[in-house]
Short mmCIF file of C-alpha atoms in Angstrom, two decimals:
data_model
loop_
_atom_site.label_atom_id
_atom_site.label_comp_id
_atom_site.label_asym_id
_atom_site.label_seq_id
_atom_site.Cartn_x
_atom_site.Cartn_y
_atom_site.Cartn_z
CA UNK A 1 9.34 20.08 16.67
CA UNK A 2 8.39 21.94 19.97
CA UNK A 3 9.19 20.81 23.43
CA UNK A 4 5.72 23.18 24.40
CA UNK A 5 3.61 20.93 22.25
CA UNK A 6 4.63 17.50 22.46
CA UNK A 7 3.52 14.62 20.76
CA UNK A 8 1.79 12.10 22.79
CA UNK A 9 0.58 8.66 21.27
CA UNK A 10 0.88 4.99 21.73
CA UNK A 11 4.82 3.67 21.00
CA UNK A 12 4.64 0.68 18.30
CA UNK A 13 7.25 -1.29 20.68
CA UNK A 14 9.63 -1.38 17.46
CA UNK A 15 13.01 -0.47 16.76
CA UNK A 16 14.37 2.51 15.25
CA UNK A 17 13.48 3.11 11.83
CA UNK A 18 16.42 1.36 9.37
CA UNK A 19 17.89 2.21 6.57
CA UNK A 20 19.71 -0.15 4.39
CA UNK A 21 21.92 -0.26 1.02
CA UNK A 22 23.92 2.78 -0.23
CA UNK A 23 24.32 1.57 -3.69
CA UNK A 24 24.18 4.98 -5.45
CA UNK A 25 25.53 3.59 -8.54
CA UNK A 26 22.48 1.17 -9.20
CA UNK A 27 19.96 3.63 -7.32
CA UNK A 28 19.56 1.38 -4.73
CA UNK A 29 19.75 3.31 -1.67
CA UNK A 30 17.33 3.33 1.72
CA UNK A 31 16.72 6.72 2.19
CA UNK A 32 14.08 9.60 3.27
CA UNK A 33 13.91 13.36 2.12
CA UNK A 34 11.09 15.81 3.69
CA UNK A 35 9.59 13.07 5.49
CA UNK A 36 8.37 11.55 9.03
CA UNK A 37 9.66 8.13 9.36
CA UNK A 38 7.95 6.00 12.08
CA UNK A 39 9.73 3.49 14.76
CA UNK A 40 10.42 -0.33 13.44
CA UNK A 41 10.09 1.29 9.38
CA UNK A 42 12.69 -0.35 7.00
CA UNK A 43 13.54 1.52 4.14
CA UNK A 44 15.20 -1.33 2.49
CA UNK A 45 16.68 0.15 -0.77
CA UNK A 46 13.80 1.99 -1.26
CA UNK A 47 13.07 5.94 -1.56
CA UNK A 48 10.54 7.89 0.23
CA UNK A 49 10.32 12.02 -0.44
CA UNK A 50 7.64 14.68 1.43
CA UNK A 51 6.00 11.59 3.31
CA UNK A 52 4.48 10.60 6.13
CA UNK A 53 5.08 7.00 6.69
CA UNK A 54 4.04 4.99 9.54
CA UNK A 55 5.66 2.47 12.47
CA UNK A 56 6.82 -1.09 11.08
CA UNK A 57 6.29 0.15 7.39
CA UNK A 58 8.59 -1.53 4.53
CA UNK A 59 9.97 -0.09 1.39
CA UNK A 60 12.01 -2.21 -0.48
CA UNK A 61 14.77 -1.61 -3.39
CA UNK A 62 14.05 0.24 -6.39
CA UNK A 63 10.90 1.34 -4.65
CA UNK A 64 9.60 5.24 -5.02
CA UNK A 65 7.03 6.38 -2.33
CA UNK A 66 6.14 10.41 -3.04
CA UNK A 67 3.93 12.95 -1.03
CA UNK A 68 2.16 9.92 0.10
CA UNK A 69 0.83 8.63 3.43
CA UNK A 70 1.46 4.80 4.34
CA UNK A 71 0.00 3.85 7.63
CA UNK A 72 1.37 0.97 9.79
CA UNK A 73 2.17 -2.12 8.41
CA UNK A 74 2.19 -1.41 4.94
CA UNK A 75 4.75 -3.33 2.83
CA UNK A 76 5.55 -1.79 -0.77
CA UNK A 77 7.25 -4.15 -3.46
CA UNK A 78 10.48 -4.24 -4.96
CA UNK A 79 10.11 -1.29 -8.24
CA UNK A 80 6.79 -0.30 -7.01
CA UNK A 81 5.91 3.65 -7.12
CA UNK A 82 3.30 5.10 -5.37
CA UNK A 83 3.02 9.08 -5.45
CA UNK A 84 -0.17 11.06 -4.17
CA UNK A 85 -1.37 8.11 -2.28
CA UNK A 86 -2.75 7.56 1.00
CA UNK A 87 -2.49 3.46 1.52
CA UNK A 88 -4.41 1.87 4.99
CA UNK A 89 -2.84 -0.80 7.15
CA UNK A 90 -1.72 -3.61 6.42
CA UNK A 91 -1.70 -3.12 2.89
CA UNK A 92 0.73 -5.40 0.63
CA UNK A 93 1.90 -3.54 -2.69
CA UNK A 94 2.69 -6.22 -5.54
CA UNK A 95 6.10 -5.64 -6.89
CA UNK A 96 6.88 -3.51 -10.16
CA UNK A 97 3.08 -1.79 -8.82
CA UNK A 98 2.62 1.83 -9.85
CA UNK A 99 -0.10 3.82 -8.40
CA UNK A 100 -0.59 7.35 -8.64
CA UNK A 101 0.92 8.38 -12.25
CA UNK A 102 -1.95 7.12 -14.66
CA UNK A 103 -4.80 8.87 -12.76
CA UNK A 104 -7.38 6.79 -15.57
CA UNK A 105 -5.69 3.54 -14.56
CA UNK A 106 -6.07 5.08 -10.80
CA UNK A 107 -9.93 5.49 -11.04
CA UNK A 108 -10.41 2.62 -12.62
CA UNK A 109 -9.09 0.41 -9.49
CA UNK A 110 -9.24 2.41 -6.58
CA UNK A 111 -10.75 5.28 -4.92
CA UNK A 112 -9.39 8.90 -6.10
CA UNK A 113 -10.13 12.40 -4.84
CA UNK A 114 -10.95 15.45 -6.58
CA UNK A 115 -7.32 16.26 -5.89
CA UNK A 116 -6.19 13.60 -7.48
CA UNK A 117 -5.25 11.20 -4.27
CA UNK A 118 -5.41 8.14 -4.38
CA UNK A 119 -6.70 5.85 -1.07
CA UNK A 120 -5.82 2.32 -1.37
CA UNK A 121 -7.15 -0.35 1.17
CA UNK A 122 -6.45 -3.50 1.45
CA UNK A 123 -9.95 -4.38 -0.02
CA UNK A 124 -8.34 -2.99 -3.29
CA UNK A 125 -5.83 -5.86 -3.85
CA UNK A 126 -7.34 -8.33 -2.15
CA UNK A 127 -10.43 -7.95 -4.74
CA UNK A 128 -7.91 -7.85 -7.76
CA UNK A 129 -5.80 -11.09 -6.77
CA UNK A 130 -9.53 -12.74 -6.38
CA UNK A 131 -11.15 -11.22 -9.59
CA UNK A 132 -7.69 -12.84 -11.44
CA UNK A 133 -7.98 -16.32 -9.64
CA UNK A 134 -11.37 -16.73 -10.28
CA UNK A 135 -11.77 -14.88 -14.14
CA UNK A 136 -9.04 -17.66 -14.69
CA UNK A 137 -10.13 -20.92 -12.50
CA UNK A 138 -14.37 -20.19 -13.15
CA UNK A 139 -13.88 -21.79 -9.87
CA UNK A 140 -16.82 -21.12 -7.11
CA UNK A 141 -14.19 -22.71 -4.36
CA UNK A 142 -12.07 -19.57 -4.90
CA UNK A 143 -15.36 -17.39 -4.15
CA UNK A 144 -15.91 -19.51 -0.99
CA UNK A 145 -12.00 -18.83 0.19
CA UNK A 146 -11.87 -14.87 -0.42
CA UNK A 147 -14.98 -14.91 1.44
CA UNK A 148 -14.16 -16.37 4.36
CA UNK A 149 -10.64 -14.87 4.37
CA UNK A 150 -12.78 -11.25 3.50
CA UNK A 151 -15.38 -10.94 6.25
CA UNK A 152 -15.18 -6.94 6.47
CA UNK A 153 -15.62 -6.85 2.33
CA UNK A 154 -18.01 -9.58 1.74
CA UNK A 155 -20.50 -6.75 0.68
CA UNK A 156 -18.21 -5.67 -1.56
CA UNK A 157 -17.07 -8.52 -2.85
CA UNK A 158 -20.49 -10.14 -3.80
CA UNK A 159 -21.13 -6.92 -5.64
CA UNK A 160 -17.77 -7.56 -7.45
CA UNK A 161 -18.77 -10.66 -8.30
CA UNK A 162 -22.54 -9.75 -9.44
CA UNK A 163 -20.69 -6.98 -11.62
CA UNK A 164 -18.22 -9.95 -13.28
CA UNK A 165 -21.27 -12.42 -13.79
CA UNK A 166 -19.37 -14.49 -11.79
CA UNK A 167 -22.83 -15.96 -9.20
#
């Protein structure tokens, strides 16, 4: 940091970022290495290393977040593990998630650089939870719900759908 180039930028309005657990002996400890932690992030038994992670972000236990970017709002699941990853707003990891290690799994469901970084949106897993519900329920209702719920991916989403044979 430099006092002759400082920072300027909108505050969240959150806390301090928290830390909690220190349960070395089961691994479950909050903690940061090499990383920029925003205001109002919980790092709630959860590990993040060479990261930049954004205000009111949660990690929780048994979680591993490496050389990845998490903007605000972005809540990763117990045992998830994210490494290379750059994940938007608002984004909700599923628990036991890994993204980031498999890069054929990786292209498969999200976008991925030449560089091998992965971007997921919150598009990503809102299209997966739907594809599930409605490859199991055949049900047009749950194409009516997503859409409504999805305005900024109906595009995408209808050419899910087309793609699944699903309209």
């Amino acid at each position: 940091y430099n006092d002759k180039w400082p920072i300027r930028g909108v505050h969240s309005g959150g806390g301090p970022c928290k830390f909690v657990f220190a349960d070395e002996a089961k691994d479950r400890v909050g903690s940061a290495l090499d990383s920029i932690v925003g205001s109002g992030t919980i790092l709630s038994g959860g590990q993040v290393e060479g990261s930049v992670v954004f205000h009111n972000v949660r990690v929780n236990s048994f979680s591993n977040v490496h050389d990845s970017i998490l903007f605000p709002g972005v809540d990763v699941g117990r045992k998830a593990r994210l490494t290379r990853c750059i994940v938007d707003k608002g984004v909700r990891i599923p628990a036991g998630e890994v993204i980031g290690e498999d890069p054929e799994a990786d292209r498969a469901r999200f976008t991925v650089s030449e560089g091998g970084v992965v971007v997921v949106t919150r598009q990503d897993f809102m299209l997966n939870q739907f594809q599930q519900r409605a490859v199991a329920e055949r049900d047009v209702d749950v194409l009516v719900e997503v859409l409504f719920d999805a305005r900024p991916a109906l595009l995408v989403v209808l050419t899910r759908c087309v793609a699944l044979d699903l309209l």
